[in-house]
PDB file of N, CA and C in Angstrom:
ATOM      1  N   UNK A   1     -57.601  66.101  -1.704  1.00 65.00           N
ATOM      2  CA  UNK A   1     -56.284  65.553  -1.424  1.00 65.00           C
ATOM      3  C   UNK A   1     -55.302  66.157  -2.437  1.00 65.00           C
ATOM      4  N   UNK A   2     -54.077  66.333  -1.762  1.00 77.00           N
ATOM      5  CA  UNK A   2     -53.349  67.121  -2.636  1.00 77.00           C
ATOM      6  C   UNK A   2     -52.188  66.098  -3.729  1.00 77.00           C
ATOM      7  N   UNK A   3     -52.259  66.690  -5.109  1.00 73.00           N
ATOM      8  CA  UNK A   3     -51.461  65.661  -5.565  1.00 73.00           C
ATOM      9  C   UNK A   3     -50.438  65.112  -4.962  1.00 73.00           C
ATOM     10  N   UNK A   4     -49.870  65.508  -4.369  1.00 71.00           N
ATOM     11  CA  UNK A   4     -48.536  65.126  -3.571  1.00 71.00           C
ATOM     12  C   UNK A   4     -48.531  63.754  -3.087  1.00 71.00           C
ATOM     13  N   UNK A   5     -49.755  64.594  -1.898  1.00 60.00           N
ATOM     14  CA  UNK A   5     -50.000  63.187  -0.954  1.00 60.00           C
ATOM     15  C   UNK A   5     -50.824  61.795  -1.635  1.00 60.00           C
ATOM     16  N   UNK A   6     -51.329  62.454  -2.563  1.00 68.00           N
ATOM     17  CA  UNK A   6     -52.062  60.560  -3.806  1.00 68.00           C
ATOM     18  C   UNK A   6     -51.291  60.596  -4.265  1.00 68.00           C
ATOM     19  N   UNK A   7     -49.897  60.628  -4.672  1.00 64.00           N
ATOM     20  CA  UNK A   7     -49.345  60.185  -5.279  1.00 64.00           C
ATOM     21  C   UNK A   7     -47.966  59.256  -4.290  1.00 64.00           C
ATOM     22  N   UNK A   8     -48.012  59.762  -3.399  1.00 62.00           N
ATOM     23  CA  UNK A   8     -47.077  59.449  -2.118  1.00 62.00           C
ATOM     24  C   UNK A   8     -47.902  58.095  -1.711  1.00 62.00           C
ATOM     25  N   UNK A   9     -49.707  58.295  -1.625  1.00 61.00           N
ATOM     26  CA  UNK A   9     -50.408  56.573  -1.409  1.00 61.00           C
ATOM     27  C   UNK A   9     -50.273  56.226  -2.328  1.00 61.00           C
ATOM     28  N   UNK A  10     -50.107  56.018  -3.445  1.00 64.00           N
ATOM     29  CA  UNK A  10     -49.998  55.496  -4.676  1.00 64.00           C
ATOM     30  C   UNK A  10     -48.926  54.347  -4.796  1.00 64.00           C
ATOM     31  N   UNK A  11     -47.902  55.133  -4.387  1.00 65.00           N
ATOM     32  CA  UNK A  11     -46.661  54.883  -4.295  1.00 65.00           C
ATOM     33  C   UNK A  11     -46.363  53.674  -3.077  1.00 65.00           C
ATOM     34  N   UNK A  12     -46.899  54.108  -1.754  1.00 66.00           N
ATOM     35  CA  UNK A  12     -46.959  52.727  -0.720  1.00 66.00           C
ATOM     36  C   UNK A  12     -48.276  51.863  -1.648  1.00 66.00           C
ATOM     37  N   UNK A  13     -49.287  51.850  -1.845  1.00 67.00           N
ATOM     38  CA  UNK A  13     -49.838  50.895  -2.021  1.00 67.00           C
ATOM     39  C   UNK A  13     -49.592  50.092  -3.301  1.00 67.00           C
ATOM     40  N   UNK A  14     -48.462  50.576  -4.018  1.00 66.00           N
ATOM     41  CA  UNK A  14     -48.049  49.685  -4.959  1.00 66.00           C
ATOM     42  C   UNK A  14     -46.863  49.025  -4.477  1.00 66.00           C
ATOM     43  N   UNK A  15     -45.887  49.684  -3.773  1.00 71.00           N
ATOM     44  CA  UNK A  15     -44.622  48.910  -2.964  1.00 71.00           C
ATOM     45  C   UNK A  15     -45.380  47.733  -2.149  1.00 71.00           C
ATOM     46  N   UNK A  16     -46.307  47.839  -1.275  1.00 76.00           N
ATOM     47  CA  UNK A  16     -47.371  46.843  -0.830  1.00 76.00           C
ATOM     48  C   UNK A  16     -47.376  45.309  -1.280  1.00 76.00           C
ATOM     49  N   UNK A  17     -48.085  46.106  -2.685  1.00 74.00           N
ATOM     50  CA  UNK A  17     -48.617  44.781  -3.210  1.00 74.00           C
ATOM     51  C   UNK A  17     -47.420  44.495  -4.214  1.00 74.00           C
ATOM     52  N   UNK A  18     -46.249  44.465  -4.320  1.00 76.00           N
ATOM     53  CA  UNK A  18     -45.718  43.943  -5.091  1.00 76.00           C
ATOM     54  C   UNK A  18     -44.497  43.355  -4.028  1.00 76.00           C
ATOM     55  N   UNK A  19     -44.753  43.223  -2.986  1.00 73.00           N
ATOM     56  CA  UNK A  19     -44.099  42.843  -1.600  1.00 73.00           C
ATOM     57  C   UNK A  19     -45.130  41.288  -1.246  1.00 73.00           C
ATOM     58  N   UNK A  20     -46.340  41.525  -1.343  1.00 76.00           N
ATOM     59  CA  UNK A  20     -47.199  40.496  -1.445  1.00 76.00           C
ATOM     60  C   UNK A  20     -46.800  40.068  -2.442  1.00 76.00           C
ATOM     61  N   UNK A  21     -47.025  40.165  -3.593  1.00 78.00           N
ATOM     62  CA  UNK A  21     -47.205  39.307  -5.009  1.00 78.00           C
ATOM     63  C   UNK A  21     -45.966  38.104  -4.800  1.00 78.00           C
ATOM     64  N   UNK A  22     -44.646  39.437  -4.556  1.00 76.00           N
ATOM     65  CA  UNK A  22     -43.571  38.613  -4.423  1.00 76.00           C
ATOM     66  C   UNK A  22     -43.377  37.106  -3.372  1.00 76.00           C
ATOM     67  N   UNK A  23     -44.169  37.330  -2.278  1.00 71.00           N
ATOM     68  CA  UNK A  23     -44.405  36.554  -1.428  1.00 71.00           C
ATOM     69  C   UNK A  23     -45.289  35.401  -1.501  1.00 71.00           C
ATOM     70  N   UNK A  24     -46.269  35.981  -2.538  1.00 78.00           N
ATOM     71  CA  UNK A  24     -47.455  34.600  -2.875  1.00 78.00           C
ATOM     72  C   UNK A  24     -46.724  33.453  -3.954  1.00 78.00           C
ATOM     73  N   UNK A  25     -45.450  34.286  -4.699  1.00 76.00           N
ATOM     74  CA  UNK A  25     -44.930  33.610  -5.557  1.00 76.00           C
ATOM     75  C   UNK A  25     -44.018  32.735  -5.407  1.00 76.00           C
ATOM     76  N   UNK A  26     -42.981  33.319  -4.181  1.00 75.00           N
ATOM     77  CA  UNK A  26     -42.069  32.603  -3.572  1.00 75.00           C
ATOM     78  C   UNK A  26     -42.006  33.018  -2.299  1.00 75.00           C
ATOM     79  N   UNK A  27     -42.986  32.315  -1.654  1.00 75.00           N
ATOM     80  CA  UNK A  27     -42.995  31.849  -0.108  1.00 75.00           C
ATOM     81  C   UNK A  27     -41.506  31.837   0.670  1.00 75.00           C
ATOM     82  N   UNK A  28     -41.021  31.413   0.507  1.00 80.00           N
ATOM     83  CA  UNK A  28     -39.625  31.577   1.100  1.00 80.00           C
ATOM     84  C   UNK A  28     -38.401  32.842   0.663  1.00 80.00           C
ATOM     85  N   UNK A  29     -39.034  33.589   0.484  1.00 84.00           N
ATOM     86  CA  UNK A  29     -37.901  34.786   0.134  1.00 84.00           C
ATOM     87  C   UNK A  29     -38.734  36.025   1.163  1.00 84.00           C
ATOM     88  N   UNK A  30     -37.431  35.406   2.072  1.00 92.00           N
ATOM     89  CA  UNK A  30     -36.989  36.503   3.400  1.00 92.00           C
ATOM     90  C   UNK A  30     -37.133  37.723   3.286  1.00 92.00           C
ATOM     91  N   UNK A  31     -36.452  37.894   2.007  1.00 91.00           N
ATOM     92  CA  UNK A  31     -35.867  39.668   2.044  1.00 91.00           C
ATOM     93  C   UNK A  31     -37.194  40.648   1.625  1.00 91.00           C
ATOM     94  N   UNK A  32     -38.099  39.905   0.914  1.00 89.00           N
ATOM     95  CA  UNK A  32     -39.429  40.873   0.424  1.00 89.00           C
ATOM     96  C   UNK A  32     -40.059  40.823   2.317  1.00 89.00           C
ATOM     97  N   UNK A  33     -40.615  39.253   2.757  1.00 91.00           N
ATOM     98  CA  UNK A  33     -40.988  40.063   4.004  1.00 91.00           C
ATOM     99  C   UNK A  33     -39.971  41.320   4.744  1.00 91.00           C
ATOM    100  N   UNK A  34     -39.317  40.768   4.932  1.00 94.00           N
ATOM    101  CA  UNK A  34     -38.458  41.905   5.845  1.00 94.00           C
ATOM    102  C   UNK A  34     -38.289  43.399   5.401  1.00 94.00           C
ATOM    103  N   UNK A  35     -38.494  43.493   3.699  1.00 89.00           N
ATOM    104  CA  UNK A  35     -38.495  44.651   3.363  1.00 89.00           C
ATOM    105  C   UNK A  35     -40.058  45.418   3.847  1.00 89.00           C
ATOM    106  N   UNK A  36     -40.883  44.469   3.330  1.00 90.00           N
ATOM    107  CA  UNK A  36     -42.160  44.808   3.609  1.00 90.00           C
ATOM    108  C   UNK A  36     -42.460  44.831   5.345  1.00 90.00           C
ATOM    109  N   UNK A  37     -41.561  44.507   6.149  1.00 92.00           N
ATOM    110  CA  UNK A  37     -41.742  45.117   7.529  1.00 92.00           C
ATOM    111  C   UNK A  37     -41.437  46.339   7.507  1.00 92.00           C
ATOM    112  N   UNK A  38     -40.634  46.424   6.608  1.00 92.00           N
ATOM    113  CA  UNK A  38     -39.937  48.159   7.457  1.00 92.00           C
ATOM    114  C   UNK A  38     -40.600  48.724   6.637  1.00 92.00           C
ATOM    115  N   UNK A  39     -41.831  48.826   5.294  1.00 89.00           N
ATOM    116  CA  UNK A  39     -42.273  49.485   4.954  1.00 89.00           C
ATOM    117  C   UNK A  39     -43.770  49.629   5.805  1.00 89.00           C
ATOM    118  N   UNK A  40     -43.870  48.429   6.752  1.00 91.00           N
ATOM    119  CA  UNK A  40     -44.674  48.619   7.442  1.00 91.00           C
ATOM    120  C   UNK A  40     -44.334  49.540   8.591  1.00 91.00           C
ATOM    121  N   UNK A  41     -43.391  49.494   9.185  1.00 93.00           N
ATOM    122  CA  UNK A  41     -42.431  50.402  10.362  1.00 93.00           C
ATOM    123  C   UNK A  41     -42.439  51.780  10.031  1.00 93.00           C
ATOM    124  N   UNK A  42     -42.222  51.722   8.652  1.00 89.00           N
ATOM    125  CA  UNK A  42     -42.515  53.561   8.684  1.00 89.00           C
ATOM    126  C   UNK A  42     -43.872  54.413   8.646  1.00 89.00           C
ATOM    127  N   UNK A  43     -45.006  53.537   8.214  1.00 88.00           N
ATOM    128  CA  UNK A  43     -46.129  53.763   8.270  1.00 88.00           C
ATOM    129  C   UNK A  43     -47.204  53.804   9.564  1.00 88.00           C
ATOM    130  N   UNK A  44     -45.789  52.798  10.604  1.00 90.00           N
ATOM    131  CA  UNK A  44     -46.996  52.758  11.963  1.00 90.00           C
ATOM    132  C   UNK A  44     -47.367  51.907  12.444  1.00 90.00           C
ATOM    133  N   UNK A  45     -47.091  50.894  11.362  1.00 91.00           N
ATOM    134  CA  UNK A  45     -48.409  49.582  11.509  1.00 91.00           C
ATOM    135  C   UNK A  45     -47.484  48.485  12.028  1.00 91.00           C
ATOM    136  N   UNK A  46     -47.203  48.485  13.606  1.00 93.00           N
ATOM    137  CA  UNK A  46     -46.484  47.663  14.108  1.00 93.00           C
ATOM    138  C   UNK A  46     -46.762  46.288  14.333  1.00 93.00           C
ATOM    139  N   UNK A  47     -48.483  46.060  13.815  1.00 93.00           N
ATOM    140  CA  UNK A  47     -48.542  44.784  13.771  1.00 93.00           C
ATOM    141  C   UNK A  47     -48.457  44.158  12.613  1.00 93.00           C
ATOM    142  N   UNK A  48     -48.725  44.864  11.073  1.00 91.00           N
ATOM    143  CA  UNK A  48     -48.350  44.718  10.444  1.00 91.00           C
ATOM    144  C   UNK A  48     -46.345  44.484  10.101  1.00 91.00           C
ATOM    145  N   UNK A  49     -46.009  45.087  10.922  1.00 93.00           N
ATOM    146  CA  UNK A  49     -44.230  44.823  10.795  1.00 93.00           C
ATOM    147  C   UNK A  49     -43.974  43.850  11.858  1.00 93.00           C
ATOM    148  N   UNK A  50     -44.230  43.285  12.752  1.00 93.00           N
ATOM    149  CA  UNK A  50     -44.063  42.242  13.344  1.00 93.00           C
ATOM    150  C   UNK A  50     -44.695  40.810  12.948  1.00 93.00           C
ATOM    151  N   UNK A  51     -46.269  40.795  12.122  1.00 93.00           N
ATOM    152  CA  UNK A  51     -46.167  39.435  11.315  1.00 93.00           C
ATOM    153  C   UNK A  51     -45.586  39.563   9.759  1.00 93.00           C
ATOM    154  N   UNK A  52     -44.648  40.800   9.151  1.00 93.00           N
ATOM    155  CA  UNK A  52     -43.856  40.529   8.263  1.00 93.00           C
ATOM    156  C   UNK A  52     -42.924  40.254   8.770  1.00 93.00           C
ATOM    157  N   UNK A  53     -42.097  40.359   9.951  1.00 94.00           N
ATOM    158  CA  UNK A  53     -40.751  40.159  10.416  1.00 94.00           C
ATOM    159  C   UNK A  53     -40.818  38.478  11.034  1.00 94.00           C
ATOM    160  N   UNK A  54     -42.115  38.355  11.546  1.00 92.00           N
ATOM    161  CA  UNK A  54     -41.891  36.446  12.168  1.00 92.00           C
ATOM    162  C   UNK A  54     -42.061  35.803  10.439  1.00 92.00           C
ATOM    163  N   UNK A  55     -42.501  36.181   9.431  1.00 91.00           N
ATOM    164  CA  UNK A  55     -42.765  35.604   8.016  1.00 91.00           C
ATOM    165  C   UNK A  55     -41.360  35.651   7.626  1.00 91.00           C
ATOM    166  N   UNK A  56     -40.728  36.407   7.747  1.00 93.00           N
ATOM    167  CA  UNK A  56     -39.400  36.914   7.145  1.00 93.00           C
ATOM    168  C   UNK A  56     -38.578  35.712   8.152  1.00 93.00           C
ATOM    169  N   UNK A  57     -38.530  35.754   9.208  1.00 92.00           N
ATOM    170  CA  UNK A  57     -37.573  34.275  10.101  1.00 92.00           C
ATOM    171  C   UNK A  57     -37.901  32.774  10.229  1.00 92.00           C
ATOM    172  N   UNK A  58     -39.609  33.256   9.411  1.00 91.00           N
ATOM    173  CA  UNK A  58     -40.057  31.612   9.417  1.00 91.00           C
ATOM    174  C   UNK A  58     -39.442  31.301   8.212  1.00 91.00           C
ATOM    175  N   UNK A  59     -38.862  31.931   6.938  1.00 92.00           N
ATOM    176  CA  UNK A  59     -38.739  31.888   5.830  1.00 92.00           C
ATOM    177  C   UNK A  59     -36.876  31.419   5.818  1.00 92.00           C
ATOM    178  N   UNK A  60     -36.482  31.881   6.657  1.00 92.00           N
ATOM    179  CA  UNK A  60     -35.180  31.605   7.247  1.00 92.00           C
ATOM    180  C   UNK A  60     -34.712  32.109   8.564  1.00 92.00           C
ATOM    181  N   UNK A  61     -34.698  30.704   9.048  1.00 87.00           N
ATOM    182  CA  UNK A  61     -34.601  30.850  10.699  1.00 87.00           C
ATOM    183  C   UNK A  61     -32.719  31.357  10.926  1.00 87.00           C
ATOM    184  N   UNK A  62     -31.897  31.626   9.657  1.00 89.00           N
ATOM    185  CA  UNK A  62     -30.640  31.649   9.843  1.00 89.00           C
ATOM    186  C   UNK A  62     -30.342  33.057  10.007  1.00 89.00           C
ATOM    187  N   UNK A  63     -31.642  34.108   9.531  1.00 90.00           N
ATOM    188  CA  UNK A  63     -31.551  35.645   9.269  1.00 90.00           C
ATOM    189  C   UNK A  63     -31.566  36.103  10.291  1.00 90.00           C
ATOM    190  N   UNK A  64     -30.140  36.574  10.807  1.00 88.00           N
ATOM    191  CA  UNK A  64     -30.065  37.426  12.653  1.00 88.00           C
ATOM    192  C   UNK A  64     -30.924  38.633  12.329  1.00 88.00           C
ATOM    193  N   UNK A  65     -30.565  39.487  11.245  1.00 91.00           N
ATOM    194  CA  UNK A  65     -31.284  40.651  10.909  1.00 91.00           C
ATOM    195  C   UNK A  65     -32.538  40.847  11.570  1.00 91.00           C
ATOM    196  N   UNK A  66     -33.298  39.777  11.081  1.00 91.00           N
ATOM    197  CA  UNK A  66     -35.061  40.098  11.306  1.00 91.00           C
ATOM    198  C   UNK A  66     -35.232  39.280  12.472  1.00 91.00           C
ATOM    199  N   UNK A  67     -33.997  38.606  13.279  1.00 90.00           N
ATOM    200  CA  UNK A  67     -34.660  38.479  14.494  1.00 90.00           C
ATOM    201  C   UNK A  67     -34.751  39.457  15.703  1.00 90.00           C
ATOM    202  N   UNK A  68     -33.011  40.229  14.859  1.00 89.00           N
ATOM    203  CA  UNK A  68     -33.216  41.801  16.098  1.00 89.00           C
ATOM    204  C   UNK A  68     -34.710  42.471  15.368  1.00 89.00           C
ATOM    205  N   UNK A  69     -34.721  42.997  14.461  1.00 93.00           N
ATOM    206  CA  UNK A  69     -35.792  43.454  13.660  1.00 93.00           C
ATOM    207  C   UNK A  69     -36.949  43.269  14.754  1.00 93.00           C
ATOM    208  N   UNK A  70     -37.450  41.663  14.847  1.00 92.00           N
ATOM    209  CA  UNK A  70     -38.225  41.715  15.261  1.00 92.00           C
ATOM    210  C   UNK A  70     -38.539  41.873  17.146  1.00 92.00           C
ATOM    211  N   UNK A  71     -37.494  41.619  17.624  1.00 89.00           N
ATOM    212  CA  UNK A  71     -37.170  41.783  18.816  1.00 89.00           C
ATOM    213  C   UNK A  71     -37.385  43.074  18.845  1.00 89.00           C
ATOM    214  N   UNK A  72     -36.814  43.968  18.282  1.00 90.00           N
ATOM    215  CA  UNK A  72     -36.903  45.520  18.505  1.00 90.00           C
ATOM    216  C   UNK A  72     -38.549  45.968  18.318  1.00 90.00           C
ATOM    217  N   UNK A  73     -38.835  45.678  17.284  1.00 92.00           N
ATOM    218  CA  UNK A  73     -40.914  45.623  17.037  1.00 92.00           C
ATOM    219  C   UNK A  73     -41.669  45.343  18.233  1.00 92.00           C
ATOM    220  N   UNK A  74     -41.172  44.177  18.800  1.00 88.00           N
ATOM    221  CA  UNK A  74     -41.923  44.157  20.444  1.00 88.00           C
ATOM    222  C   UNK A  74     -41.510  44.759  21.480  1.00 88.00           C
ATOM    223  N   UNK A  75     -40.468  45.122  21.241  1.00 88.00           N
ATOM    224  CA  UNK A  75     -40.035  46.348  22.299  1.00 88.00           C
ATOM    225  C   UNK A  75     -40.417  47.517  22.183  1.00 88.00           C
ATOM    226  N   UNK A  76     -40.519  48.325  21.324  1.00 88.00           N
ATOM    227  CA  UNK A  76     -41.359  49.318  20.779  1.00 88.00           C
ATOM    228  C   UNK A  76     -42.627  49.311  20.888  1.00 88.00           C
ATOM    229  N   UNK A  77     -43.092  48.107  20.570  1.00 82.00           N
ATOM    230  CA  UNK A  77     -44.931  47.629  21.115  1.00 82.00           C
ATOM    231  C   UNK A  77     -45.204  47.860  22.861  1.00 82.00           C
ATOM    232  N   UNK A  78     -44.022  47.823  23.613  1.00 82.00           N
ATOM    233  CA  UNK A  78     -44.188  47.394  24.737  1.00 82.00           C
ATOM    234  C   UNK A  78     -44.247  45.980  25.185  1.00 82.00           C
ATOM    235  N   UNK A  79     -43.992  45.089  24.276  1.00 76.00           N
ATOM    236  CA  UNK A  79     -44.352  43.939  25.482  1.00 76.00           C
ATOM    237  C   UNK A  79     -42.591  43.262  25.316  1.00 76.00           C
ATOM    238  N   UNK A  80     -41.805  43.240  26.224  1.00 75.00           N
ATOM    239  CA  UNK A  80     -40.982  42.950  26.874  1.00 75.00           C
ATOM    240  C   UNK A  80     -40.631  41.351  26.546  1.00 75.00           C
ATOM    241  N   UNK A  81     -41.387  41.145  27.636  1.00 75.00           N
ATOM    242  CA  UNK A  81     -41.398  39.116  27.324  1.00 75.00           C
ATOM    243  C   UNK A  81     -41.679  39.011  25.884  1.00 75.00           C
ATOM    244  N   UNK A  82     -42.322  39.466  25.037  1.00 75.00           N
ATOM    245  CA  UNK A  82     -42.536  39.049  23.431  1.00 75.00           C
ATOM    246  C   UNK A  82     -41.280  39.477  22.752  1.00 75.00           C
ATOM    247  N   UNK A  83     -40.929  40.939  23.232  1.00 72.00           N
ATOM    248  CA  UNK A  83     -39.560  41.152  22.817  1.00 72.00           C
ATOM    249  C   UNK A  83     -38.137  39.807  22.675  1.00 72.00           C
ATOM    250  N   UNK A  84     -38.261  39.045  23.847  1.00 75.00           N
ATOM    251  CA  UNK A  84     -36.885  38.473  24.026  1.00 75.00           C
ATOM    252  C   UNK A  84     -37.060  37.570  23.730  1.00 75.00           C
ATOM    253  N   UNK A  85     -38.489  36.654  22.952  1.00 73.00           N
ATOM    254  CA  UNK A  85     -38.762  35.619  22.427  1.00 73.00           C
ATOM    255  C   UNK A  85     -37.790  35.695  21.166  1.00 73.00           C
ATOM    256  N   UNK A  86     -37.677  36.176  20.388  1.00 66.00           N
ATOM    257  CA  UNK A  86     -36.654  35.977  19.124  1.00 66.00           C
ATOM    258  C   UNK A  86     -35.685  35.706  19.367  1.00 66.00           C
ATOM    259  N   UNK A  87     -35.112  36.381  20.123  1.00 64.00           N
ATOM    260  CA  UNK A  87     -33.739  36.282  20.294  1.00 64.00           C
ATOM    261  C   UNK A  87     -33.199  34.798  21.065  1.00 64.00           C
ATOM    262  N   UNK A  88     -34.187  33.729  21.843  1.00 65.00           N
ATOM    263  CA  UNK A  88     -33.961  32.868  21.819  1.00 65.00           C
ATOM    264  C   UNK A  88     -33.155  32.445  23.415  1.00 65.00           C
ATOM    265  N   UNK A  89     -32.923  31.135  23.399  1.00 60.00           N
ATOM    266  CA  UNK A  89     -31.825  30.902  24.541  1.00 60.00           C
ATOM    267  C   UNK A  89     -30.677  31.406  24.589  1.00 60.00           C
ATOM    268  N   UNK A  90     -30.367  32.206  25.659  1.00 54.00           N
ATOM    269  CA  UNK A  90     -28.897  32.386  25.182  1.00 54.00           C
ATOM    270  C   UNK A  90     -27.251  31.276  25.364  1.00 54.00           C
ATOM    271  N   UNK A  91     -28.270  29.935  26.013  1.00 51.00           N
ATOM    272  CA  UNK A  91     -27.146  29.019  26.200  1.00 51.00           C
ATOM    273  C   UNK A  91     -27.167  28.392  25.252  1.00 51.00           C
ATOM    274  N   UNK A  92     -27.965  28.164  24.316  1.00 57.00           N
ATOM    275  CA  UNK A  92     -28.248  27.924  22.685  1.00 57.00           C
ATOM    276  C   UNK A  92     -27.009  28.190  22.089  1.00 57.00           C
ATOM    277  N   UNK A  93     -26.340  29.979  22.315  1.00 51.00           N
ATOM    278  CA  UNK A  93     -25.607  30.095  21.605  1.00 51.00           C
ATOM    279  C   UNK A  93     -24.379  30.381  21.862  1.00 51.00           C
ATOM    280  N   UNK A  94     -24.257  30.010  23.492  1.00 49.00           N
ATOM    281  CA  UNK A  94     -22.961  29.447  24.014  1.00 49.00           C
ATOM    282  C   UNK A  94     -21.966  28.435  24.006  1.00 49.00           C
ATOM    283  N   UNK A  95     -23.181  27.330  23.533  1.00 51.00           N
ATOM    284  CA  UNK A  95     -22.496  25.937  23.592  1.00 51.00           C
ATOM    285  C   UNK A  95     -21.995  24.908  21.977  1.00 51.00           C
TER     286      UNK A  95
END
């Protein structure tokens, strides 16, 4: 393996776990899941970025961000109906 590339895993698997740590410590801070989705998003791991993105809205159901976030994750997955679950009723947010 070329230094480059161990040092490039090095580098995600410490952003990783200090995305966890942050999360085991304070459960309710949104912004580490949600960061840690999109570090999952660039790597591939769409199921990994879709249960950081529902962690990230269970953590605050007020964050529009990670509900497109995650809406967009199931659309990209393909599944449609899972897609438009986030986003909710839309007479919810008519009335």
């Amino acid at each position: 393996m070329s230094m480059a590339l161990g040092a490039f895993l090095a580098g995600v698997l410490l952003a990783e776990s200090e995305y966890r740590r942050e999360l085991e410590l304070h459960p309710k801070e949104y912004k580490a899941a949600f960061n840690l989705s999109r570090l999952y998003e660039r790597l591939g791991n769409r199921k990994g970025e879709i249960d950081a993105l529902r962690e990230s809205v269970a953590a605050n159901d007020a964050f529009a961000e990670g509900y497109l976030y995650l809406a967009r994750a199931c659309l990209n997955g393909g599944d449609l109906d899972e897609s438009l679950e986030p986003l909710g009723d839309p007479y919810e947010f008519a009335t």
